[in-house]
Short mmCIF file of N, CA and C in Angstrom, two decimals:
data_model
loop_
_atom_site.label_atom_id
_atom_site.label_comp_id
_atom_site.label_asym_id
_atom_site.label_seq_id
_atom_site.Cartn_x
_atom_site.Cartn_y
_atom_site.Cartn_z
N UNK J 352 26.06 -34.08 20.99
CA UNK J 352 26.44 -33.61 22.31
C UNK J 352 27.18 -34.71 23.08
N UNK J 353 26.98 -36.00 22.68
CA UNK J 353 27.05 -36.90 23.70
C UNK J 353 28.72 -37.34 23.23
N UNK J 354 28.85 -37.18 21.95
CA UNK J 354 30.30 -37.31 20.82
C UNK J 354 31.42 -35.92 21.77
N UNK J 355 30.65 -35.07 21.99
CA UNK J 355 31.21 -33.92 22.61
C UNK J 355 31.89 -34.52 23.88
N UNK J 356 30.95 -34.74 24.79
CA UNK J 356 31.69 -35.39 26.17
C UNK J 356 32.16 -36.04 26.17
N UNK J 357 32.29 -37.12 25.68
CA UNK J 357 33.09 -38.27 25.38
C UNK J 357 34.51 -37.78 24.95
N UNK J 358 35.12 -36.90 24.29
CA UNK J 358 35.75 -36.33 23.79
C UNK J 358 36.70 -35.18 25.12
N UNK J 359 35.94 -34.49 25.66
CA UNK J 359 36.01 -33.63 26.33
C UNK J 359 36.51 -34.53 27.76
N UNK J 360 36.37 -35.69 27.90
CA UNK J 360 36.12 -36.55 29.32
C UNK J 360 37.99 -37.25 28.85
N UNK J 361 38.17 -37.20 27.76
CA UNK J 361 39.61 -37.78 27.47
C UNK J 361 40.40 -37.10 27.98
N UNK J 362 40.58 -35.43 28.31
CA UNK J 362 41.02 -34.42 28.24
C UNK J 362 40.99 -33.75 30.22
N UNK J 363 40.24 -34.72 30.66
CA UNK J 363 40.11 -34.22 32.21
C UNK J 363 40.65 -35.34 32.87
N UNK J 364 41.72 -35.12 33.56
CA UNK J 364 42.43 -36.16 34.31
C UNK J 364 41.72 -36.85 35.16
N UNK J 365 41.60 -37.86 36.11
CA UNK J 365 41.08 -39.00 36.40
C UNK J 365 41.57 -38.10 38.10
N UNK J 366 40.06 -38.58 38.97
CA UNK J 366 40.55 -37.64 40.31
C UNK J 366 41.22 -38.72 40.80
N UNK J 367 42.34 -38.26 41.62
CA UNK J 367 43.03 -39.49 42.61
C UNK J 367 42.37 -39.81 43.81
N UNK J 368 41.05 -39.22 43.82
CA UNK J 368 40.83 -39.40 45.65
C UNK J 368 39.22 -39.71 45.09
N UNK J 369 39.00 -40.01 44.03
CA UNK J 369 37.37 -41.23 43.79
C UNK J 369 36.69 -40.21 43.58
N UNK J 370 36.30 -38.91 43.53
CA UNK J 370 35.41 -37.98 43.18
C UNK J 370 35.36 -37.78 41.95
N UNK J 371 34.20 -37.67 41.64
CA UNK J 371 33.75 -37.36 40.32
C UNK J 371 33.61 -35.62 40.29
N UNK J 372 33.66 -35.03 38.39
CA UNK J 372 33.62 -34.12 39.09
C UNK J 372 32.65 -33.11 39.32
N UNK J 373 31.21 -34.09 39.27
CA UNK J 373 30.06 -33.51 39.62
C UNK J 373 29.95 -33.49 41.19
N UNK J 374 30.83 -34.27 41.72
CA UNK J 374 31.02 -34.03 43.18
C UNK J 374 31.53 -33.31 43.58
N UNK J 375 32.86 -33.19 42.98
CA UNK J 375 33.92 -31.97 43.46
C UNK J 375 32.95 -30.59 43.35
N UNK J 376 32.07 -30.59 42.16
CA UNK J 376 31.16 -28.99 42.15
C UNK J 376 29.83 -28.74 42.93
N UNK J 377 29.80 -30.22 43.46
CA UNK J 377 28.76 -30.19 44.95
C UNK J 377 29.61 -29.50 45.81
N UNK J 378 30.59 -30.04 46.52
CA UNK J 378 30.96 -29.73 47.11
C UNK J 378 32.05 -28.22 47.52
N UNK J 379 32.01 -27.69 46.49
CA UNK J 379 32.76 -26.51 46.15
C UNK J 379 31.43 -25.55 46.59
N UNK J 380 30.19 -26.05 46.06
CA UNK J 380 29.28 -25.23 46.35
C UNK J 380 28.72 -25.24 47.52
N UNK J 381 28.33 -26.36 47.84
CA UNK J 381 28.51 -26.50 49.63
C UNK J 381 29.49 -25.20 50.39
N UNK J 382 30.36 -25.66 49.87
CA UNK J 382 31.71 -25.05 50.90
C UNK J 382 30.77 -23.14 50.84
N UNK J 383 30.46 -22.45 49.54
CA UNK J 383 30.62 -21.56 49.53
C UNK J 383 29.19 -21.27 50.15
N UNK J 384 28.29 -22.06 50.46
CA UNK J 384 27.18 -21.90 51.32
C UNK J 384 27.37 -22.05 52.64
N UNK J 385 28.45 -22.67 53.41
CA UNK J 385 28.71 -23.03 54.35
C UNK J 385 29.66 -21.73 55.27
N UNK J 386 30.15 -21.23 54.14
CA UNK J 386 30.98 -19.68 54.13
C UNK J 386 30.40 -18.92 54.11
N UNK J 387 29.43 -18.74 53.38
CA UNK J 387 28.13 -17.54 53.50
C UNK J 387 27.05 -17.57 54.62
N UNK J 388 27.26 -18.29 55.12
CA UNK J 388 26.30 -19.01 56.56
C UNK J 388 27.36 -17.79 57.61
N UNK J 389 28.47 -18.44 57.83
CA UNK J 389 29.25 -18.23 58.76
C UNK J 389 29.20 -16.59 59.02
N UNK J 390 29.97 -16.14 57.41
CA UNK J 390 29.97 -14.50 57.36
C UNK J 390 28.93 -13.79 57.40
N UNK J 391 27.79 -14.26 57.32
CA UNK J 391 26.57 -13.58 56.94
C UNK J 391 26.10 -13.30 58.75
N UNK J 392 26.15 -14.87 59.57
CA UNK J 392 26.30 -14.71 60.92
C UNK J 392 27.51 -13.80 61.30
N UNK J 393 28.49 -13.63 60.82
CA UNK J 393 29.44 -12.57 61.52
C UNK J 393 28.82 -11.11 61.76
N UNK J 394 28.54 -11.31 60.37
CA UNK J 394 27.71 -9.40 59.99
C UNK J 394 26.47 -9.28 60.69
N UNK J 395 25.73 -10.11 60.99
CA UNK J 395 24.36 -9.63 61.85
C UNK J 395 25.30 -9.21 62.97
N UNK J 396 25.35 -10.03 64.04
CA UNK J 396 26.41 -10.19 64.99
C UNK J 396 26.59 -8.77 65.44
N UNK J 397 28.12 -8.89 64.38
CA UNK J 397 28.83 -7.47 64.78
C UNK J 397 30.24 -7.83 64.81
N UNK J 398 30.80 -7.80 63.60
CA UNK J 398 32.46 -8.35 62.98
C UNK J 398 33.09 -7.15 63.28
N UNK J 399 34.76 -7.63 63.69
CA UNK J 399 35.40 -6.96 64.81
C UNK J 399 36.56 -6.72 63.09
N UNK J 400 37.27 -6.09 62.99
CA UNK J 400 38.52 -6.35 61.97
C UNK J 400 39.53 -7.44 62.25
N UNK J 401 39.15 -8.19 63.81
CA UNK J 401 40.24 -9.42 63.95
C UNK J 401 39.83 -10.25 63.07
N UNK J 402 38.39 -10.32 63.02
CA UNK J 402 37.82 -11.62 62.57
C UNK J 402 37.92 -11.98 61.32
N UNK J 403 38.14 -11.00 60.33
CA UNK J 403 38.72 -11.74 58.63
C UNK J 403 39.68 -12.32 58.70
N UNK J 404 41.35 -12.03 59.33
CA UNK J 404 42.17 -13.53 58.71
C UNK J 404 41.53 -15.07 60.11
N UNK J 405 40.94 -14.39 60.99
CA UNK J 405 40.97 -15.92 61.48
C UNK J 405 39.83 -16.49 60.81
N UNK J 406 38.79 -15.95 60.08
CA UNK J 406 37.61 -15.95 59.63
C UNK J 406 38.41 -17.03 58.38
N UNK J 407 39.29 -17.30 58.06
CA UNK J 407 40.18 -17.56 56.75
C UNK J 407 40.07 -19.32 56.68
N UNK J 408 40.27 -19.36 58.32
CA UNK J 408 40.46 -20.92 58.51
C UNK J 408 39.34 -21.41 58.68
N UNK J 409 38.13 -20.82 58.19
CA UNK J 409 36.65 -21.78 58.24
C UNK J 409 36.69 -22.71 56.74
N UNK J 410 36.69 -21.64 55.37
CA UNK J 410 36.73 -22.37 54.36
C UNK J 410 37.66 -24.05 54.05
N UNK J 411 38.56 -23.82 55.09
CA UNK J 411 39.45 -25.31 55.00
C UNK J 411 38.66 -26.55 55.93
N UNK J 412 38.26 -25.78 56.80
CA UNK J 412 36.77 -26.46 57.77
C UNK J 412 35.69 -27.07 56.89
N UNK J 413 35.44 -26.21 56.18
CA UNK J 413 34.22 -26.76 55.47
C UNK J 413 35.03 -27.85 54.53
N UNK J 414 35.80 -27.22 53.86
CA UNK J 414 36.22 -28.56 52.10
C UNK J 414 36.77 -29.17 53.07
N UNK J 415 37.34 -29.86 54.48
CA UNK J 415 37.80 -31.22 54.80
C UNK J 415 36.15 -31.52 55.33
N UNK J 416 35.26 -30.56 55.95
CA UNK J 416 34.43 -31.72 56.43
C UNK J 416 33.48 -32.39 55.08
N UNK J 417 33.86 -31.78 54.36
CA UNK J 417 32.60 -32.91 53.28
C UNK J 417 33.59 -33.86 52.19
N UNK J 418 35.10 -33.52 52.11
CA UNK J 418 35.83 -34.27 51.72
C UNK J 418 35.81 -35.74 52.86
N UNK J 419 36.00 -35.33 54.13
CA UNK J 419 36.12 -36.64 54.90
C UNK J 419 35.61 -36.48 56.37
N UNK J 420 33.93 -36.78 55.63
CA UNK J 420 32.72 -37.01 56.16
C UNK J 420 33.08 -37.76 57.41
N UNK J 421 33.83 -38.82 57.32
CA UNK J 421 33.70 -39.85 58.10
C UNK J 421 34.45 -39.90 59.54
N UNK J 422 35.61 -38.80 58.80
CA UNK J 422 37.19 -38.56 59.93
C UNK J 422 36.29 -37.82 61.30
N UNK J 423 37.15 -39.18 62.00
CA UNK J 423 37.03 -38.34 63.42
C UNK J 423 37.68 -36.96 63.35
N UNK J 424 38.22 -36.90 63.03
CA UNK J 424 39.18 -35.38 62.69
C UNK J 424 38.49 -34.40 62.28
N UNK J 425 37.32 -34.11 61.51
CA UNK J 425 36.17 -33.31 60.91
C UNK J 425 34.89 -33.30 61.77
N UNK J 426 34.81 -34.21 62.78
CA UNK J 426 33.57 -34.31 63.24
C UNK J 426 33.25 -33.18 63.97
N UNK J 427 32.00 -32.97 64.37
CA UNK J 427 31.44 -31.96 65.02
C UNK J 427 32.15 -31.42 66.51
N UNK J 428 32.54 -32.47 67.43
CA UNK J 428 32.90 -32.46 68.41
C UNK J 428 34.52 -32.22 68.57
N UNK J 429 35.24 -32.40 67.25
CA UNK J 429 36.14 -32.16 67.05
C UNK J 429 36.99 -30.62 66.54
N UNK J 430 35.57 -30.11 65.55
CA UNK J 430 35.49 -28.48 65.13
C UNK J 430 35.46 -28.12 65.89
N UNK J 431 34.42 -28.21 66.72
CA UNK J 431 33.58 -27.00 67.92
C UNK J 431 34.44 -27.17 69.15
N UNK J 432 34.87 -28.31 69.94
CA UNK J 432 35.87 -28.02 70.71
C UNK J 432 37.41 -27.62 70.37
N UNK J 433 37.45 -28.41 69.58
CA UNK J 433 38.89 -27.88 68.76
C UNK J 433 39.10 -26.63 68.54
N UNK J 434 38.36 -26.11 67.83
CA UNK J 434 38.69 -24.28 67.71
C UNK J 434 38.61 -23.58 68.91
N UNK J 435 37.93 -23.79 70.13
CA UNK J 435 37.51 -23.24 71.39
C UNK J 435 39.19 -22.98 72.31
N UNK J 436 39.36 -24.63 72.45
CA UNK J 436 40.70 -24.79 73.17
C UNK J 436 41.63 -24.20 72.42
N UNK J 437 41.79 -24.16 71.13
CA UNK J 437 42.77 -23.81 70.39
C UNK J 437 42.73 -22.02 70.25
N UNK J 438 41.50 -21.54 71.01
CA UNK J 438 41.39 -20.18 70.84
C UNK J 438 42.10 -19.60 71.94
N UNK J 439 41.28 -20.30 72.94
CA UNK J 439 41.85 -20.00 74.51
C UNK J 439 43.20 -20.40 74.49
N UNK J 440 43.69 -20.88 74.16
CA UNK J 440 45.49 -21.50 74.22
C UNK J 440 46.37 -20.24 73.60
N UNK J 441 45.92 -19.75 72.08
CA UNK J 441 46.50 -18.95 71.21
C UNK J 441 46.45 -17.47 72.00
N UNK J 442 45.28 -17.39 72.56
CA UNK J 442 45.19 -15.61 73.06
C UNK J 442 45.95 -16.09 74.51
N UNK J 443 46.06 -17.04 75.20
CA UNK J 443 46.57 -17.13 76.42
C UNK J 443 48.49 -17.10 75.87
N UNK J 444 48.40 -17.97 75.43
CA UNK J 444 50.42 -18.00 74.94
C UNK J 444 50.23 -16.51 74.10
N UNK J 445 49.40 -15.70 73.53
CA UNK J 445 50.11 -14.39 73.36
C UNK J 445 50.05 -13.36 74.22
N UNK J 446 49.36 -13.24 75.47
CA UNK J 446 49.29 -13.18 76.48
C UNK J 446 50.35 -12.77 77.38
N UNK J 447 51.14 -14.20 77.15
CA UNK J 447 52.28 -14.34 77.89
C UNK J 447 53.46 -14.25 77.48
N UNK J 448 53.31 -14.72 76.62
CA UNK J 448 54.99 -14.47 75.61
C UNK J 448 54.48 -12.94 74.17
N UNK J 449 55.20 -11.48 74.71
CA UNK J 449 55.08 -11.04 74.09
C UNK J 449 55.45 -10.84 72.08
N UNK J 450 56.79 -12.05 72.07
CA UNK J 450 56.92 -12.11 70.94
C UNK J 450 56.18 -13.18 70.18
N UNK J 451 56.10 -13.14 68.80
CA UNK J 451 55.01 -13.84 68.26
C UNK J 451 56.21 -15.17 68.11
N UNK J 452 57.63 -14.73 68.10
CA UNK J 452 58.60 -16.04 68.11
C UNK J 452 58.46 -17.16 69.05
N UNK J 453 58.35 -17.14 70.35
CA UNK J 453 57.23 -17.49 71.27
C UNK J 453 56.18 -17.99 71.32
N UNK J 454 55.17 -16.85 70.85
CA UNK J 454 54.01 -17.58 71.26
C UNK J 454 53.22 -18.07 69.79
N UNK J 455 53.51 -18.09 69.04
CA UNK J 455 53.08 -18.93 68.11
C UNK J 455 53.38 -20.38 68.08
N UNK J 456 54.68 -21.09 68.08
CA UNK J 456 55.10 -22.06 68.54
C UNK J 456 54.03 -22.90 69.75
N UNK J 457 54.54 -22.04 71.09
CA UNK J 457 53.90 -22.45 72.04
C UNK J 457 52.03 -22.34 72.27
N UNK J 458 51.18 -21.67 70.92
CA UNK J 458 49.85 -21.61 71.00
C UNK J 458 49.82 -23.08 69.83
N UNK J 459 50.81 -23.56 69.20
CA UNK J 459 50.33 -24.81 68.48
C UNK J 459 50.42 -25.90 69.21
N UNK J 460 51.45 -25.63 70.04
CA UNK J 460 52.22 -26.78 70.80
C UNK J 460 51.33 -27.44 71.55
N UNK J 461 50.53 -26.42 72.77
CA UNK J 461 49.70 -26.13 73.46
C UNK J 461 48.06 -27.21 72.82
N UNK J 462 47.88 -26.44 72.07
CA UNK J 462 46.54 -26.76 71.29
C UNK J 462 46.65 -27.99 70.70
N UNK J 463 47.69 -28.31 70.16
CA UNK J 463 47.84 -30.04 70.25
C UNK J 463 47.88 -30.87 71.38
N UNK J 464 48.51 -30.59 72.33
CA UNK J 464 48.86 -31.66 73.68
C UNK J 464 46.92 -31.36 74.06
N UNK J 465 46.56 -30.24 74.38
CA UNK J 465 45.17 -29.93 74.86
C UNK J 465 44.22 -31.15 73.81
N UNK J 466 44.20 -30.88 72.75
CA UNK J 466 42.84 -31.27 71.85
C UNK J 466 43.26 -32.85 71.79
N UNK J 467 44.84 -33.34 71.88
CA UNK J 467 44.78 -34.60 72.30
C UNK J 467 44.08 -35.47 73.21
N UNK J 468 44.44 -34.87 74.28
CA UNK J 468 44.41 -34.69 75.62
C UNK J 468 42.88 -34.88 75.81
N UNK J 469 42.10 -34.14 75.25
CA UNK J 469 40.11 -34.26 74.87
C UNK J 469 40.23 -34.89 73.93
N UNK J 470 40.55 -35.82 73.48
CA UNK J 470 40.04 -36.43 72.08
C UNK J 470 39.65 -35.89 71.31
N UNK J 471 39.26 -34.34 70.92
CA UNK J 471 38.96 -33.53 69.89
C UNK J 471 40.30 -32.91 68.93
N UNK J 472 40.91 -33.69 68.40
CA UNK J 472 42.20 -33.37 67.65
C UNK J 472 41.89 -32.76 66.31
N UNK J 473 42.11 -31.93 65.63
CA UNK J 473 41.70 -30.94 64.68
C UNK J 473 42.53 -30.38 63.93
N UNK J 474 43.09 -30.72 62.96
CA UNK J 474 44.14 -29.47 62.36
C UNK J 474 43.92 -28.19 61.87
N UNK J 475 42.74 -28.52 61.76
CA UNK J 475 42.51 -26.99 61.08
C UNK J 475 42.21 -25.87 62.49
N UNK J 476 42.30 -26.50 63.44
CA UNK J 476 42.24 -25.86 64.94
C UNK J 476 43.55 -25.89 65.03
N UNK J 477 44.55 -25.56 64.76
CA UNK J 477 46.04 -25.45 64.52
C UNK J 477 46.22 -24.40 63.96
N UNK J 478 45.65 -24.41 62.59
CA UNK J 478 45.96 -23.35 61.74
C UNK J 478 45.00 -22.22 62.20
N UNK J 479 44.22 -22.03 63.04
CA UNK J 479 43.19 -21.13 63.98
C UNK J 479 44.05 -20.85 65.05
N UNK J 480 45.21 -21.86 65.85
CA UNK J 480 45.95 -20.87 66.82
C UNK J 480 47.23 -20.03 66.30
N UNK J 481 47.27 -20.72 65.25
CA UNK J 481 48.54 -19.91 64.86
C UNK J 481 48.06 -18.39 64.04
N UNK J 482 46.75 -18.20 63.71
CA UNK J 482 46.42 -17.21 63.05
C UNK J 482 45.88 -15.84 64.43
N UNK J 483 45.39 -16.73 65.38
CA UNK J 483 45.23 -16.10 66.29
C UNK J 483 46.19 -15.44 67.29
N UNK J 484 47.41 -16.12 66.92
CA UNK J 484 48.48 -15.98 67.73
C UNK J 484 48.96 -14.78 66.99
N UNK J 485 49.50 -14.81 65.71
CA UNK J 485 49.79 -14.62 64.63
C UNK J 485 49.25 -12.55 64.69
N UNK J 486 47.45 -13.08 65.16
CA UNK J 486 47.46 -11.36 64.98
C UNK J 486 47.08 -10.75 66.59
N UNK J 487 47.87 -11.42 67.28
CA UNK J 487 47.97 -10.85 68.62
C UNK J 487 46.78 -10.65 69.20
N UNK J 488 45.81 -11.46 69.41
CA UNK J 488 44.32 -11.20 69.92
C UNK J 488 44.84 -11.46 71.32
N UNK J 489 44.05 -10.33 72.37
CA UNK J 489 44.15 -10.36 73.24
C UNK J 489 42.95 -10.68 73.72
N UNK J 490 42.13 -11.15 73.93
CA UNK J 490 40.54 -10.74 74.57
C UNK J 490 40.34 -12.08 74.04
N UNK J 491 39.96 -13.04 74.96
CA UNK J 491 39.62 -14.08 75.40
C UNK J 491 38.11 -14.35 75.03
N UNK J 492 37.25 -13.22 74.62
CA UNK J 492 35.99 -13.48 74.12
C UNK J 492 36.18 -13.75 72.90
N UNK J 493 37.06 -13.78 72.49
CA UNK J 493 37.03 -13.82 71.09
C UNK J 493 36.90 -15.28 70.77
N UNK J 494 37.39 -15.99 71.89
CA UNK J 494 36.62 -17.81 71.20
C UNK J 494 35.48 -17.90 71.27
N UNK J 495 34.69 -16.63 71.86
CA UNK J 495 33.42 -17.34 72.09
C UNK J 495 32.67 -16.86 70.59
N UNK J 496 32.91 -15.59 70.44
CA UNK J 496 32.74 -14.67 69.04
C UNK J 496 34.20 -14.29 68.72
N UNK J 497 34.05 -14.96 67.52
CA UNK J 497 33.58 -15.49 66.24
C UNK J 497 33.83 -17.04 66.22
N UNK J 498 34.89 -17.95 67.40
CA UNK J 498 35.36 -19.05 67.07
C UNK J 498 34.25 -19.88 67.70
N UNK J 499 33.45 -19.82 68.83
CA UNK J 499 32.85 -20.56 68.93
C UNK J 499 31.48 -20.49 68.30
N UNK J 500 31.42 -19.08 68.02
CA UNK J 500 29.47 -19.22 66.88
C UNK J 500 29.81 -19.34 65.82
N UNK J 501 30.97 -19.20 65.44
CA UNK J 501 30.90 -19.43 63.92
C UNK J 501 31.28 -20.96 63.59
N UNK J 502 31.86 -21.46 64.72
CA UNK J 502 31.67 -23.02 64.97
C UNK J 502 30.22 -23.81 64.63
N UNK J 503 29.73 -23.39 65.96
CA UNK J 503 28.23 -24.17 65.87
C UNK J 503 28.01 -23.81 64.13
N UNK J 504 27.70 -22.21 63.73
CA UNK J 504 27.26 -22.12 62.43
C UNK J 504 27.50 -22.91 61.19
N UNK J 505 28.70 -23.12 60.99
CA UNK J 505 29.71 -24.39 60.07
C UNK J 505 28.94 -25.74 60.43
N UNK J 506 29.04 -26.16 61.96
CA UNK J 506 28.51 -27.82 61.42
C UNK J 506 26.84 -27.96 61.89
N UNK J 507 26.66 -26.54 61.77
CA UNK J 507 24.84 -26.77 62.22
C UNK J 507 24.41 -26.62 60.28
N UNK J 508 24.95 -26.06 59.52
CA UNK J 508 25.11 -25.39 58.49
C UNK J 508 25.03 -27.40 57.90
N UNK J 509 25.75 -27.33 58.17
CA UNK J 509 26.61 -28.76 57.35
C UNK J 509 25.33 -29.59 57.93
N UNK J 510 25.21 -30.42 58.94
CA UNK J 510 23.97 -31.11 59.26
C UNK J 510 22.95 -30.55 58.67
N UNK J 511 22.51 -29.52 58.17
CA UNK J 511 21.04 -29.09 57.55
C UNK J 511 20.80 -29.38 55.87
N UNK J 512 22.23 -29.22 55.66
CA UNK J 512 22.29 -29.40 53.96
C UNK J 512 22.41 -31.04 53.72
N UNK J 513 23.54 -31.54 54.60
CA UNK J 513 23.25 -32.89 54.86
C UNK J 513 21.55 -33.35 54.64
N UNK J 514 21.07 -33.17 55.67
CA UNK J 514 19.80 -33.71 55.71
C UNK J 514 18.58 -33.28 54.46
N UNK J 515 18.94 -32.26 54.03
CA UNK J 515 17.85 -31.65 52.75
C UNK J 515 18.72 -32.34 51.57
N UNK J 516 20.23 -33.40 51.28
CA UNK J 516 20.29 -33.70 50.32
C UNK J 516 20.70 -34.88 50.18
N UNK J 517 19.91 -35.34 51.66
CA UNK J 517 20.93 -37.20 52.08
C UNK J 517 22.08 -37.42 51.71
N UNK J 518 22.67 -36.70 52.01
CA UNK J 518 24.53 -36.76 51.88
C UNK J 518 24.98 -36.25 53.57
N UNK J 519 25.00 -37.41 54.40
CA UNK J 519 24.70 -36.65 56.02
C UNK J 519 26.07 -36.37 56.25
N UNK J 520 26.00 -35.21 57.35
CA UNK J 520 27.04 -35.20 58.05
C UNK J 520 27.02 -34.86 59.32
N UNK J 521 27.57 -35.17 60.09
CA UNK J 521 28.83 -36.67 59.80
C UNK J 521 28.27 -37.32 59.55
N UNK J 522 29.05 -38.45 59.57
CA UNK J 522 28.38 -39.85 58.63
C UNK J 522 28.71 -40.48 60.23
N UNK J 523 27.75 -41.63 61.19
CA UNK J 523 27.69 -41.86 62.20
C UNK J 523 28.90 -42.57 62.07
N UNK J 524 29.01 -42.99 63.32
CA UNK J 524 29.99 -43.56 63.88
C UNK J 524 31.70 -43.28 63.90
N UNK J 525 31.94 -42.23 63.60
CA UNK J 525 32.85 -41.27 63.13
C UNK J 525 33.65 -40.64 64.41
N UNK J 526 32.70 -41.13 65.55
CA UNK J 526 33.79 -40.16 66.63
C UNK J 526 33.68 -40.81 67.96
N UNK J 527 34.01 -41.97 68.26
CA UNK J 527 33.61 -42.40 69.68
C UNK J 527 34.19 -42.18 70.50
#
């Protein structure tokens, strides 16, 4: 068996970013627990048909926050406000500018100068205004459900598995 791996380990390219790839399948599995957290909270709830494509930009949430634990960019304070402002920005610029030529532009534009602006800078809160923009949400509750509970859910999700497998997250000092 051991002639086997050895063999088999010639044949799997070398990761460029230090993960092994018993990590990469931690973390793949993470992700899909971290996704089943979220949706599973959608469905008690009460999921609207807006909420699957913006529902889209959690899974990239999850694989950067356990890829880079450490980035201020992933941190908690950075998700959870980040998607909020970036919600309210996206339904406000579609709002106002009826074409999506418009207000897509101006809901990224927006949501960057804003999440700067708070120190909560986020990209994947980017790709949340442009999806929001994208499918014309009008209703302003909508950051609160699904973007802001399914927020908390993602990094309350992530801190719990963290702590049941000492692999924390965040990793301190990550966001001052």
């Amino acid at each position: 068996m051991g002639n086997f791996l050895f063999k088999l380990k010639r044949y799997i390219p070398l990761d460029p970013y230090g993960y092994s790839w018993l990590e990469i399948l931690r973390i793949c599995f993470v992700i899909d627990i971290l996704i089943l957290a979220v949706v599973m909270f959608n469905e008690v709830i009460g999921s609207t048909e807006q909420n699957t494509p913006v529902i889209a930009a959690f899974p990239v949430m999850a694989l950067m926050m356990f890829l880079m634990p450490s980035s201020r960019i992933f941190h908690p304070k950075a998700i959870i406000e980040g998607n909020v402002v970036s919600a309210l920005l996206a339904t406000a610029s579609g709002s106002i500018f009826s074409s999506l030529f418009f207000a897509m532009p101006v809901a990224v534009i927006a949501s960057a100068i804003a999440m700067y602006g708070l120190r909560c800078f986020s990209p994947t809160a980017l790709l949340l205004a442009m999806l929001i923009s994208a499918g014309n949400i009008d209703s302003y509750y909508f950051a609160i459900f699904p973007i802001f509970s399914g927020s908390i859910v993602l990094v309350a999700t992530a801190y719990l598995y963290g702590k049941l497998t000492k692999k924390s997250y965040p990793i301190s000092n990550a966001c001052k």
